[in-house]
Short mmCIF file of C-alpha atoms in Angstrom, two decimals:
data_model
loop_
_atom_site.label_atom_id
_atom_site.label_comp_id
_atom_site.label_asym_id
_atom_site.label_seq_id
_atom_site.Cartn_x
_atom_site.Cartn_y
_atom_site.Cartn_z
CA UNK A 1 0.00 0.00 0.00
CA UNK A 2 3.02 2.49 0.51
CA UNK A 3 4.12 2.16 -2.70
CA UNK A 4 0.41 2.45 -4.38
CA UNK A 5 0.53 6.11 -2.34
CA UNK A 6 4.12 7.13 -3.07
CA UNK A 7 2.76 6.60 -6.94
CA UNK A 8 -0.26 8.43 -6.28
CA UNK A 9 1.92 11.39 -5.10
CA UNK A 10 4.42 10.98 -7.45
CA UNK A 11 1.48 11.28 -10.32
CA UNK A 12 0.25 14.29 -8.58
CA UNK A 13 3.63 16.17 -8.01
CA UNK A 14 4.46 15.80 -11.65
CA UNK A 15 0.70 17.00 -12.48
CA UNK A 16 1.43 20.14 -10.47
CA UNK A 17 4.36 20.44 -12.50
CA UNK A 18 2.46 20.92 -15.42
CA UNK A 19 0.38 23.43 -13.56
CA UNK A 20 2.96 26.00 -12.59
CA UNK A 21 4.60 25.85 -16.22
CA UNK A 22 1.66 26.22 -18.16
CA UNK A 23 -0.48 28.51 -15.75
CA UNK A 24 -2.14 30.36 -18.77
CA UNK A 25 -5.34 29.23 -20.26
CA UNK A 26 -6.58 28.30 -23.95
CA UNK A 27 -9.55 29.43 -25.83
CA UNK A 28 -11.63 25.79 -25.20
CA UNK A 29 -11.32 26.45 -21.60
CA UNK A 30 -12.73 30.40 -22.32
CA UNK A 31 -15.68 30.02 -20.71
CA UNK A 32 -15.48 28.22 -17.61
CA UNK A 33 -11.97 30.14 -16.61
CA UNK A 34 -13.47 33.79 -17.27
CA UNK A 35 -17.85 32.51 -15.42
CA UNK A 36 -15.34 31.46 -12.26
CA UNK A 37 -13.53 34.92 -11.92
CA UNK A 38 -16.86 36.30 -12.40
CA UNK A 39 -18.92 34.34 -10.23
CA UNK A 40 -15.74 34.87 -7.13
CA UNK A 41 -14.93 38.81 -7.80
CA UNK A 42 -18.52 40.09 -9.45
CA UNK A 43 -21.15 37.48 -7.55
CA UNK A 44 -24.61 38.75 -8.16
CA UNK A 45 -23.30 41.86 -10.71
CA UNK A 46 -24.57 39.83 -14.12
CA UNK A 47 -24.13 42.84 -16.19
CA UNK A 48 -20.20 42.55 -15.48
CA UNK A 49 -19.72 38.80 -16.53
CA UNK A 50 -17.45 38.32 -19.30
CA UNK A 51 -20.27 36.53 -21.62
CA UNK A 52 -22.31 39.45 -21.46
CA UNK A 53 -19.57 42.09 -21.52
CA UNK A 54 -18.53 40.38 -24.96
CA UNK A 55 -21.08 38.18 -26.14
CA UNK A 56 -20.62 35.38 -28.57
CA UNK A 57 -19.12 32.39 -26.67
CA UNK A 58 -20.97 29.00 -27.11
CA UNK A 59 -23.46 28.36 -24.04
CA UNK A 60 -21.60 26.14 -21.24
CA UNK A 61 -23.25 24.78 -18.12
CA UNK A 62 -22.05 27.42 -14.92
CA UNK A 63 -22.38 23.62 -12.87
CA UNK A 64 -18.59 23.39 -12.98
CA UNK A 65 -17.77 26.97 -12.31
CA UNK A 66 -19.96 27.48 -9.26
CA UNK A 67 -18.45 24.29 -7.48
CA UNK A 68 -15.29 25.71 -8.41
CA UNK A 69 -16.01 29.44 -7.02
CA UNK A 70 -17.09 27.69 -4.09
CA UNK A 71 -14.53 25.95 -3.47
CA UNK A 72 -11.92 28.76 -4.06
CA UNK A 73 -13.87 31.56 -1.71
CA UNK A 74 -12.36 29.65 1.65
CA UNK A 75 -8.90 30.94 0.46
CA UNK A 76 -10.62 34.96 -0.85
CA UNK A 77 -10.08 36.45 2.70
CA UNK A 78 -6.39 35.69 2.33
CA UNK A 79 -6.15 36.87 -0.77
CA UNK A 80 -7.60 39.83 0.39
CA UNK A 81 -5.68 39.89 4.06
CA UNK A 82 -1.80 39.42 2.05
CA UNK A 83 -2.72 41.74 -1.00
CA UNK A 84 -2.09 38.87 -3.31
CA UNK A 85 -3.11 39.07 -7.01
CA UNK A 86 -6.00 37.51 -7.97
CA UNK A 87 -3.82 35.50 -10.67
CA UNK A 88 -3.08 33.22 -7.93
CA UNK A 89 -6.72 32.45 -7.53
CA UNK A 90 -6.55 30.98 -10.86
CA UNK A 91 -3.77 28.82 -9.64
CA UNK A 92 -6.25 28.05 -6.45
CA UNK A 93 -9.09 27.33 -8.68
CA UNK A 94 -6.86 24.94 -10.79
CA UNK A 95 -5.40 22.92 -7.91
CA UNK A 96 -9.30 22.35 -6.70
CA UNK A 97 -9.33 20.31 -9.76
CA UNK A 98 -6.11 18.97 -10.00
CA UNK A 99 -6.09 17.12 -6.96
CA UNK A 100 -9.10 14.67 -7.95
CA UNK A 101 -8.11 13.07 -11.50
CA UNK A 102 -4.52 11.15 -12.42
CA UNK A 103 -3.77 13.32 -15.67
CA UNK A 104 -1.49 15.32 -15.88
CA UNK A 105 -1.43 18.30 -18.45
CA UNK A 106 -5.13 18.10 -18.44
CA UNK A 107 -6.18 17.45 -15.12
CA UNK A 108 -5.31 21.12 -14.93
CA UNK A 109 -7.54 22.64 -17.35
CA UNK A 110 -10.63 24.30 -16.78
CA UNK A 111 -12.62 22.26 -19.70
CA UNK A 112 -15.75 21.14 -19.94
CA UNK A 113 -14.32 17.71 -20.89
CA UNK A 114 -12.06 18.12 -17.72
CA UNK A 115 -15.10 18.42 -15.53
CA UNK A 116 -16.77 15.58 -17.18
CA UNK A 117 -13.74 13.42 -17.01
CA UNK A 118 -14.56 13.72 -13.00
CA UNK A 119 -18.16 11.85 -13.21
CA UNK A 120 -16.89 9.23 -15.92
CA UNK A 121 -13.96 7.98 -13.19
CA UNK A 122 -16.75 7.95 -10.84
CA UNK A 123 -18.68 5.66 -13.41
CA UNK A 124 -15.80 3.60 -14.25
CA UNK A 125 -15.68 3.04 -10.05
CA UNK A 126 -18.97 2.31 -9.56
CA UNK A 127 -18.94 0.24 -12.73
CA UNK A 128 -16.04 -2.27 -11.68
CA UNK A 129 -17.15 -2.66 -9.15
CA UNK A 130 -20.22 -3.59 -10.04
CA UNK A 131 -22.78 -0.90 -8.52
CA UNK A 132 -24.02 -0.37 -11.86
CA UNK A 133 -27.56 1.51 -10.49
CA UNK A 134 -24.93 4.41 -9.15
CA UNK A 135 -23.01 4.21 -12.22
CA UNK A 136 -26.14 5.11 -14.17
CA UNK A 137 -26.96 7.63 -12.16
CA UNK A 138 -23.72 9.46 -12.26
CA UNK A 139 -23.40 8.96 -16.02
CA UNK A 140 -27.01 10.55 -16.65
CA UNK A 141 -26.22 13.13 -14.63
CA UNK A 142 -22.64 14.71 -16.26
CA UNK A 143 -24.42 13.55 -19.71
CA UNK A 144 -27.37 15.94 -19.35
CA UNK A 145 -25.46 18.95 -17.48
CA UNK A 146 -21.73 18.21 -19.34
CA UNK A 147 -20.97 16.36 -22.06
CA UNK A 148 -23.66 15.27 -24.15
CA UNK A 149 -21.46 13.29 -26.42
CA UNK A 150 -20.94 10.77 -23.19
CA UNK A 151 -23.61 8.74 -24.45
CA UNK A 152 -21.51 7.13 -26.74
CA UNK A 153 -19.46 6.02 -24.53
CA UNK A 154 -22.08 4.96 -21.53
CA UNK A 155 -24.15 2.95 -23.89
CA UNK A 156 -21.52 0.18 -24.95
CA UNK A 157 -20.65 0.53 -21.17
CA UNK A 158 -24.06 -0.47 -19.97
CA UNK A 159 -25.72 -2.70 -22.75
CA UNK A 160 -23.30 -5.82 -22.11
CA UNK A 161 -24.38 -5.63 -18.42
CA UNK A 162 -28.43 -5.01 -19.65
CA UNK A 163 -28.02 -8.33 -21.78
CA UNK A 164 -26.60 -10.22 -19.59
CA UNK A 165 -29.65 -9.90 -16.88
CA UNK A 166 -26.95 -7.68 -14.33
CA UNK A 167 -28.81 -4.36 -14.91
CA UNK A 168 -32.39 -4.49 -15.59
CA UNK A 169 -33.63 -2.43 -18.11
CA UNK A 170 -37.37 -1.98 -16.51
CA UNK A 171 -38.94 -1.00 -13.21
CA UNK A 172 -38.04 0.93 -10.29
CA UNK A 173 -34.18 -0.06 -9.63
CA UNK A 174 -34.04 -0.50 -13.81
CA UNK A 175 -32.17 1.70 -16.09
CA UNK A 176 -34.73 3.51 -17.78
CA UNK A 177 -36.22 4.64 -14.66
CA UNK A 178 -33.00 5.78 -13.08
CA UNK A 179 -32.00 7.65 -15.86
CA UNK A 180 -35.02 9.56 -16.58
CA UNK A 181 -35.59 10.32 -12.99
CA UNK A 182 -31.81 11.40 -12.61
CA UNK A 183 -31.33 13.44 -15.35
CA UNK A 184 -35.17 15.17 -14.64
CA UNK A 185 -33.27 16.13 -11.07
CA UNK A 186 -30.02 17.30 -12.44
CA UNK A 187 -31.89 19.74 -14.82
CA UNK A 188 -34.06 21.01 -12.28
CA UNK A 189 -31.03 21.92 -10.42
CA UNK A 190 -28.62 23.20 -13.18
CA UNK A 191 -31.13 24.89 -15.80
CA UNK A 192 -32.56 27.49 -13.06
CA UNK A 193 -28.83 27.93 -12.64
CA UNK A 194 -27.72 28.41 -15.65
CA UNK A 195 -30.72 30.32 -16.93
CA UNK A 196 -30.18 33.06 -14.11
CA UNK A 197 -26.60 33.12 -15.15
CA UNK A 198 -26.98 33.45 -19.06
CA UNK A 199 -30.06 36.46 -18.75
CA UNK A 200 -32.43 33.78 -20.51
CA UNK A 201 -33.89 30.16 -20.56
CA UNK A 202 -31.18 27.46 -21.54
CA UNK A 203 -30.09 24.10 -21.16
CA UNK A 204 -26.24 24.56 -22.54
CA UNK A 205 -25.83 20.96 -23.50
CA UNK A 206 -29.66 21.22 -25.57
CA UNK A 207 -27.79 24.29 -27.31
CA UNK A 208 -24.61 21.79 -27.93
CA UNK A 209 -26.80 18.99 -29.40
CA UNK A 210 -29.09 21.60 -31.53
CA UNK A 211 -25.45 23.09 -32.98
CA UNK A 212 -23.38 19.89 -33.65
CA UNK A 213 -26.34 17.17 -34.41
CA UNK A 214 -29.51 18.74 -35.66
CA UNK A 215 -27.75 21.33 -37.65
CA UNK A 216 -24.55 19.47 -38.27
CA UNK A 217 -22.31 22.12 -38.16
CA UNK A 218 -19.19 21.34 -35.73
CA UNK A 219 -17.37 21.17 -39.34
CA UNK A 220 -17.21 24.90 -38.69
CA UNK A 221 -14.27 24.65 -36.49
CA UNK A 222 -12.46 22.64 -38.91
CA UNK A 223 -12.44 18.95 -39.90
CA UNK A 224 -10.09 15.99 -39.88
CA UNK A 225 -10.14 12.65 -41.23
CA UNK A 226 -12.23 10.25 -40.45
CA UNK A 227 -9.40 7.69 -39.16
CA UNK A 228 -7.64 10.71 -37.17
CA UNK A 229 -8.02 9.51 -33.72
CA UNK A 230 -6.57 6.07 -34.17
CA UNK A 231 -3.97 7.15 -35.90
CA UNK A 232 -2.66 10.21 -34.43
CA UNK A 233 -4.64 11.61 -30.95
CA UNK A 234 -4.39 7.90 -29.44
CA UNK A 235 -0.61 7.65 -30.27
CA UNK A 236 0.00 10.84 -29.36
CA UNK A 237 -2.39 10.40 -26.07
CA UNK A 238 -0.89 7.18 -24.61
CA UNK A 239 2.86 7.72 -26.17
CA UNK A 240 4.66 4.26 -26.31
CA UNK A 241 2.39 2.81 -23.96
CA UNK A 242 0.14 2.40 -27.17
CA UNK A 243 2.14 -0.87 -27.87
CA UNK A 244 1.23 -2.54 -24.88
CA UNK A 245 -1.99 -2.98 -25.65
CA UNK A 246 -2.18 -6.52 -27.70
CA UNK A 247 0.25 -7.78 -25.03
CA UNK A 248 -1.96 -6.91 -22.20
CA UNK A 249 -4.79 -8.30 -23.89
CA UNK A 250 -2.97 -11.28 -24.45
CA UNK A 251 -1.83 -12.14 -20.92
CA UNK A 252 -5.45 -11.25 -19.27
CA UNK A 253 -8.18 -12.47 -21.26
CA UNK A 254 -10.04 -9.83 -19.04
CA UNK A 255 -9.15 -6.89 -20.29
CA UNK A 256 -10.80 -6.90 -24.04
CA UNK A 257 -14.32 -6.64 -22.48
CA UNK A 258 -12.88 -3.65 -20.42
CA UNK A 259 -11.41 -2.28 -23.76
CA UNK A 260 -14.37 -2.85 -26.07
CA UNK A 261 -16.40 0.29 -24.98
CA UNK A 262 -13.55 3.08 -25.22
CA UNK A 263 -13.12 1.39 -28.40
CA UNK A 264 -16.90 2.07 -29.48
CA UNK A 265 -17.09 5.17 -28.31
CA UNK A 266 -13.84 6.42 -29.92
CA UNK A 267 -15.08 4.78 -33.69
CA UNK A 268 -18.70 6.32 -33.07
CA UNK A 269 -16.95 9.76 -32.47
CA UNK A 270 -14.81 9.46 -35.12
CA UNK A 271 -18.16 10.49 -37.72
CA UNK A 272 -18.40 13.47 -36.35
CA UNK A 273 -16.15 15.86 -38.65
CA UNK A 274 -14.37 18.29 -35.94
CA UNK A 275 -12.14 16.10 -34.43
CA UNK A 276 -10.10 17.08 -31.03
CA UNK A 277 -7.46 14.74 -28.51
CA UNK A 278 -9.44 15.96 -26.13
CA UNK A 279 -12.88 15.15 -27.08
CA UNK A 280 -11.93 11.19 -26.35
CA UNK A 281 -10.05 11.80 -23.33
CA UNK A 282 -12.54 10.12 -21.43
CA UNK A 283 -10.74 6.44 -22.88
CA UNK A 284 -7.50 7.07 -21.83
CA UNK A 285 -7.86 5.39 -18.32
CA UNK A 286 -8.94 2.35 -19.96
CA UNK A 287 -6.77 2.04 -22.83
CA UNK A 288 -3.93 2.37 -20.09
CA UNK A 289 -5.14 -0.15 -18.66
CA UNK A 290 -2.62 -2.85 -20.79
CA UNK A 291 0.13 -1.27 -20.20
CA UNK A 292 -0.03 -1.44 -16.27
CA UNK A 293 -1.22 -4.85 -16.38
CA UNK A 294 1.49 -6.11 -18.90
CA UNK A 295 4.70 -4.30 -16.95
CA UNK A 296 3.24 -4.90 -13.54
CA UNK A 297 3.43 -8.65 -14.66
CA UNK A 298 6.85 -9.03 -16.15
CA UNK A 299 8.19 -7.04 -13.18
CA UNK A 300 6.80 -9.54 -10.64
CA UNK A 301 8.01 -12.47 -12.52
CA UNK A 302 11.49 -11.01 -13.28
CA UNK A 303 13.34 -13.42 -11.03
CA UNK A 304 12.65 -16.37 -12.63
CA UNK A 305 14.91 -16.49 -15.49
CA UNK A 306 17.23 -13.52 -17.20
CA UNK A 307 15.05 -13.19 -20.26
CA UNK A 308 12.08 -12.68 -17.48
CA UNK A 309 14.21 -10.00 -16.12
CA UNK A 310 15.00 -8.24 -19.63
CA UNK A 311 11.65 -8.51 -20.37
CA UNK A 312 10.66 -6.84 -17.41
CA UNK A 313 13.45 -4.09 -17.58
CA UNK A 314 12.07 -3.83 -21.55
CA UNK A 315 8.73 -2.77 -20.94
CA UNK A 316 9.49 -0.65 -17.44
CA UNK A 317 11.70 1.24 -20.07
CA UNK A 318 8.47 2.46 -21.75
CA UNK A 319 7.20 4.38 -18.89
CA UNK A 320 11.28 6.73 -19.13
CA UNK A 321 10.89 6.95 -23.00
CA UNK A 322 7.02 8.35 -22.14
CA UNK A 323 8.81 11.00 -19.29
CA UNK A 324 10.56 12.19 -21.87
CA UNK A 325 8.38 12.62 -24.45
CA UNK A 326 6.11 14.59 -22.09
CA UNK A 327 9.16 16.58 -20.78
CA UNK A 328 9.95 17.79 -24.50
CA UNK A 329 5.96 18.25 -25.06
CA UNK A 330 5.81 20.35 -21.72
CA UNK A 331 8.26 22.20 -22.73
CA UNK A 332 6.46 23.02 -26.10
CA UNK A 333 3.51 23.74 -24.35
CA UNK A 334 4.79 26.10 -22.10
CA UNK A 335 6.11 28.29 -24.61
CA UNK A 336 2.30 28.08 -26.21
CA UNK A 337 0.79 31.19 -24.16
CA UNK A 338 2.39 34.18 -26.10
CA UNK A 339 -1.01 35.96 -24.45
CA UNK A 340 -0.16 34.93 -21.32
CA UNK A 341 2.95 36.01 -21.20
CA UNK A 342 2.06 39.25 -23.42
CA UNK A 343 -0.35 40.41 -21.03
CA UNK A 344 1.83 39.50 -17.50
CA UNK A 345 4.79 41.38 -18.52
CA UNK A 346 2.89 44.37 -19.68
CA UNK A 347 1.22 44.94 -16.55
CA UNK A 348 4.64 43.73 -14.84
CA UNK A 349 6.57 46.60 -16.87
CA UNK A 350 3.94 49.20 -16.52
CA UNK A 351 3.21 48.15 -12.16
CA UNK A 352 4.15 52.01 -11.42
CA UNK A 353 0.89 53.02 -13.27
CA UNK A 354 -1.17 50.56 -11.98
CA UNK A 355 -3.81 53.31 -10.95
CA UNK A 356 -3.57 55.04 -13.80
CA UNK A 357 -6.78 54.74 -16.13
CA UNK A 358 -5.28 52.66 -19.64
CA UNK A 359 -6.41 50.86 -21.87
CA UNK A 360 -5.22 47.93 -23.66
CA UNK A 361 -7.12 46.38 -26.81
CA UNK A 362 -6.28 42.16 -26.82
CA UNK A 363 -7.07 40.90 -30.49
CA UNK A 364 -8.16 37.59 -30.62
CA UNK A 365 -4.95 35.41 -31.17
CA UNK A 366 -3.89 37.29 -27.70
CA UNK A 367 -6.91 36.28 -26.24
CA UNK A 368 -6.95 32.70 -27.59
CA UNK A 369 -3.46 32.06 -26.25
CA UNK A 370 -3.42 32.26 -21.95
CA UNK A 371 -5.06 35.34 -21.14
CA UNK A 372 -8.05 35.41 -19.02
CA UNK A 373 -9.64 37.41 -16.60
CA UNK A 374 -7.84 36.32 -13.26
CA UNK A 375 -4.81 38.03 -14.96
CA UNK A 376 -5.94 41.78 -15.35
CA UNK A 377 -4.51 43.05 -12.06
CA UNK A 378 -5.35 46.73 -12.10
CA UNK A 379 -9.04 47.85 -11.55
CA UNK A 380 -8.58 51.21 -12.90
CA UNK A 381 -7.28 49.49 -16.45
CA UNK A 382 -9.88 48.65 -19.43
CA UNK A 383 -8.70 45.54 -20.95
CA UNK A 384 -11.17 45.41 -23.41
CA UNK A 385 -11.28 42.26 -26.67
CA UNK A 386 -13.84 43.51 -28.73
CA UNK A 387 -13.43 41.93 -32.32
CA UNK A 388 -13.16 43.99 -35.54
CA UNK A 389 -12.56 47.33 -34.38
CA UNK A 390 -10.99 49.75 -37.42
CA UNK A 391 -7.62 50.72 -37.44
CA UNK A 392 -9.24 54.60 -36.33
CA UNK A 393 -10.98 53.03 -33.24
CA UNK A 394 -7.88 51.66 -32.01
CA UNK A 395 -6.12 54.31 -31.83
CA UNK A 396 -7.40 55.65 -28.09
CA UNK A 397 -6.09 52.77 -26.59
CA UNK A 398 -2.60 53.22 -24.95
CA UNK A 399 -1.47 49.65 -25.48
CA UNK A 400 -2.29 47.05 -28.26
CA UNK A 401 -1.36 43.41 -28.17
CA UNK A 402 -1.52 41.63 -31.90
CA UNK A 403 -0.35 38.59 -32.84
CA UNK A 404 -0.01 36.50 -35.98
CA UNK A 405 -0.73 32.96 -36.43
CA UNK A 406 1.88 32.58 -39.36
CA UNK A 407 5.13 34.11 -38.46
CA UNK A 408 4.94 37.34 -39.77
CA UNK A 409 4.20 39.23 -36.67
CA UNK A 410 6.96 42.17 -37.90
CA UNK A 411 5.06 42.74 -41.32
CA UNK A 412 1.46 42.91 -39.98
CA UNK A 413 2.67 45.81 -37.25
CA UNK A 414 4.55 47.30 -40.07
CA UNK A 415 1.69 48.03 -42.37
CA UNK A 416 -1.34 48.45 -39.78
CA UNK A 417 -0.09 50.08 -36.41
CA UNK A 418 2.85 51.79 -36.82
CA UNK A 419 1.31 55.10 -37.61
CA UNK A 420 0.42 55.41 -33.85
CA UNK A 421 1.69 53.17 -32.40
CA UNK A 422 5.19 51.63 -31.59
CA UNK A 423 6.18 48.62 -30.51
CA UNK A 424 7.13 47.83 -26.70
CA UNK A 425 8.74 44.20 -26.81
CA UNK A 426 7.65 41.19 -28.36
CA UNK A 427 6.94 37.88 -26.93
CA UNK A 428 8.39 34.48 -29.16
CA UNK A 429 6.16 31.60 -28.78
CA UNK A 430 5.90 27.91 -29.54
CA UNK A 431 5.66 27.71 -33.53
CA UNK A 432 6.32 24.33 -34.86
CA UNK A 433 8.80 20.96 -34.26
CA UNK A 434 11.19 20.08 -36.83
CA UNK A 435 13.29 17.02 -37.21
CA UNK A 436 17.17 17.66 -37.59
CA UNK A 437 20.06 15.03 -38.67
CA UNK A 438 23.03 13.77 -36.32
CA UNK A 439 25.90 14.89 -37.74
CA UNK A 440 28.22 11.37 -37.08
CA UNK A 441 29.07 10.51 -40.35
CA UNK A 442 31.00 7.72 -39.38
CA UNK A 443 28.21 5.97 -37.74
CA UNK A 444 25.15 7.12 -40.04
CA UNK A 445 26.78 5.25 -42.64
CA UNK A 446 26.12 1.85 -41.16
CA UNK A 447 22.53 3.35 -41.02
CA UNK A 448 19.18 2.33 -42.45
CA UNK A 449 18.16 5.25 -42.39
CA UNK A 450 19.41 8.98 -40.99
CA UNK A 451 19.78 9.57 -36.93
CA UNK A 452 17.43 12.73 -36.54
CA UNK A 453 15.81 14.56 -33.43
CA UNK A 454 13.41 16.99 -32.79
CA UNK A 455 13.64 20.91 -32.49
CA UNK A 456 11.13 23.52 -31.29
CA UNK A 457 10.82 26.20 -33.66
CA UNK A 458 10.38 29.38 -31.56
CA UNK A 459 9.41 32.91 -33.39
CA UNK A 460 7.77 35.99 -32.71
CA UNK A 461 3.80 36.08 -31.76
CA UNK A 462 2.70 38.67 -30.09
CA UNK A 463 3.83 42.47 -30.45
CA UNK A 464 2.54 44.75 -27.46
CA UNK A 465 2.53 48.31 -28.94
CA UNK A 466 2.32 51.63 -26.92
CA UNK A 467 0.80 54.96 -28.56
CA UNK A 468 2.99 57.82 -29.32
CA UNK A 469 2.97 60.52 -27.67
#
């Protein structure tokens, strides 16, 4: 048991790890990031939430946001007490979640998949262990208030259990009954909620279904092959541990019925045309499941023969190759906020005019990449993202942050802001990964092919501009 806890915390320290080098947030955690920070600092003040300030963002359920605001107003006094920024509160906020699921980079994002994930580990509990009335009610309820797309993944969950006579599908303690009756209770309890919250009637997740079912148009946000889960979010996902998987199902016969319904769940997904790793993250417990049982096994046979012991040294090796993958794609990742960073050293270069009344304009690549509302620090700024202003509208703000997708950062100042503006600094981001050769001639040459490793490509994103005077 000491050693299942030391892995526990070892899991956790290197999730917090992740946390404090990627503290800035991305535009598919918008919403719930910006409705906690309003529902902490503005409470009852509607009119100042960020969704009505700038309308547009695609209706959420404020279920995961309240429990988180709730959760973080214990530590609001201190904040208040030690002058501490409310960026920290963030931090607060993201540690709430943190500490209840074993991902890492993840685990510390404020998504709506990430708040989901929580009630499908408390299915997959309930589940093996066979409390299957529970597990239906917990998987109705983050269905109907989170994720509607769970379905797909409950149903081949529950319909081996139905045919085999474990669950009954009828009566009082049957499945029918339990869902209806749960997910009747959740929705009395979120849409109020959430209707107070948005300024009108709404059940986000009917909104969700309407959008990417009825009306079919999720392609909107881009499409990817049909195929592109298997072959590059799983592999990607569960690293080299994606090997294990026929081995593990080949030592314990067990785990293919275990398998089958992240397998389902991940094909039936796959017809949907916007694809996303994150959309199937839900499967990744299970599909990891091979890999623990395979190396746990050859590591507690490893003393009965050398080849045992190789073996067993082989496939620990996996889980080093996999630290160091994720070390490289850390790293990556925490030079993807260019907002983030835009925004925090602006306000960290300009702290002697923190009660001055500026203004800075964010354009939308600033405000898709880390910035959110827990990091404008000055009350008496405007930080203001409204989209499509004109060039002569932008010119009362004192500061502008733009950024370009494509590398040309220099060019697009050049020719739109330079006539009143200037630029301040620049912030290089995260830009691409390129393979380069070994240079060892004398070895390559005994070679199939070339020795090559990867590179991050760092350039220019984001230009913070000041007006002249």
């Amino acid at each position: 048991m000491d050693n299942i806890a030391g892995s526990e915390w070892l899991v956790f320290i290197v999730m917090m790890l992740h946390l404090l080098l990627t503290p800035g947030t991305k535009v598919e955690e918008s919403f719930n990031v910006q409705a906690t920070h309003d529902l902490i600092y503005h409470n009852i003040a509607l009119e100042n939430y960020d969704h009505h300030e700038f309308p547009g963002v695609v209706p959420r359920s404020f279920s995961g946001p309240v429990c988180l605001a709730l959760s973080s107003l214990p530590a609001r006094p201190f904040f208040w007490l030690f002058s501490l920024h409310k960026v920290w509160m963030l931090v607060f906020g993201r540690l709430v979640i943190a500490s209840q699921f074993h991902f890492l980079f993840y685990a510390s994002r404020t998504l709506p998949n990430v708040f989901a994930l929580f009630g499908v580990l408390f299915v997959y509990q309930k589940w093996l262990d066979g409390h299957l009335q529970s597990a239906v009610r917990w998987a109705t309820a983050f269905t109907f208030v989170f994720r509607c797309e769970l379905v797909l993944l409950f149903a081949p969950l529950f319909l081996p259990s139905i045919f085999r006579g474990q669950l009954p599908l009828f009566g009082e303690n049957g499945a029918i009954y339990t869902g209806i009756s749960t997910a009747l209770k959740a929705l009395v309890v979120t849409v109020p909620v959430d209707s107070l919250l948005w300024g009108y009637p709404i059940w986000p997740e009917g909104i969700v279904i309407n959008f990417n079912l009825l009306q079919n148009r999720s392609h909107e946000y881009g499409v990817s092959p049909l195929l592109w889960y298997f072959y590059s979010a799983l592999p990607r996902a569960l690293l080299s541990s994606i090997v294990f998987i026929p081995l593990g199902c080949l030592i314990d016969r067990r785990l293919p019925r275990l398998l089958l319904p992240p397998f389902i769940f991940i094909s039936l997904y796959s017809l949907l045309p916007h694809k996303e790793l994150r959309f199937i993250i839900y499967a990744f417990p299970l599909l990891s499941l091979p890999a623990a049982v395979f190396t746990a096994r050859m590591w507690i046979n490893k003393e009965k023969s050398w080849r045992r012991w190789a073996l067993a040294w082989g496939a620990a090796s996996h889980l080093a190759v996999n630290a160091l993958i994720s070390a490289f794609i850390l790293y990556a990742s925490a030079r993807n906020y260019p907002g983030n960073d835009a925004v925090a050293y602006l306000q960290y270069m300009q702290r002697m005019d923190a009660a001055k009344p500026l203004s800075l304009h964010m354009d939308g690549m600033t405000c898709q990449t880390g910035v959110s509302r827990f990091l404008h620090l000055y009350p008496d700024w405007e930080y203001n993202k409204t989209e499509n202003l004109t060039p002569a509208q932008l010119t009362r703000f004192d500061f502008l942050a733009v950024g370009s997708y494509d590398g040309k950062l220099r060019e697009l100042v050049q020719a739109n802001y330079t006539s009143t503006h200037r630029v301040l600094f620049v912030v290089p981001a995260f830009h691409g990964v390129t393979w380069r050769k070994l240079k060892w001639p004398s070895i390559g040459r005994y070679l199939p092919v070339p020795l090559a490793y990867p590179e991050i490509q760092i350039t220019e994103k984001i230009a913070v501009l000041r007006r002249k005077d």
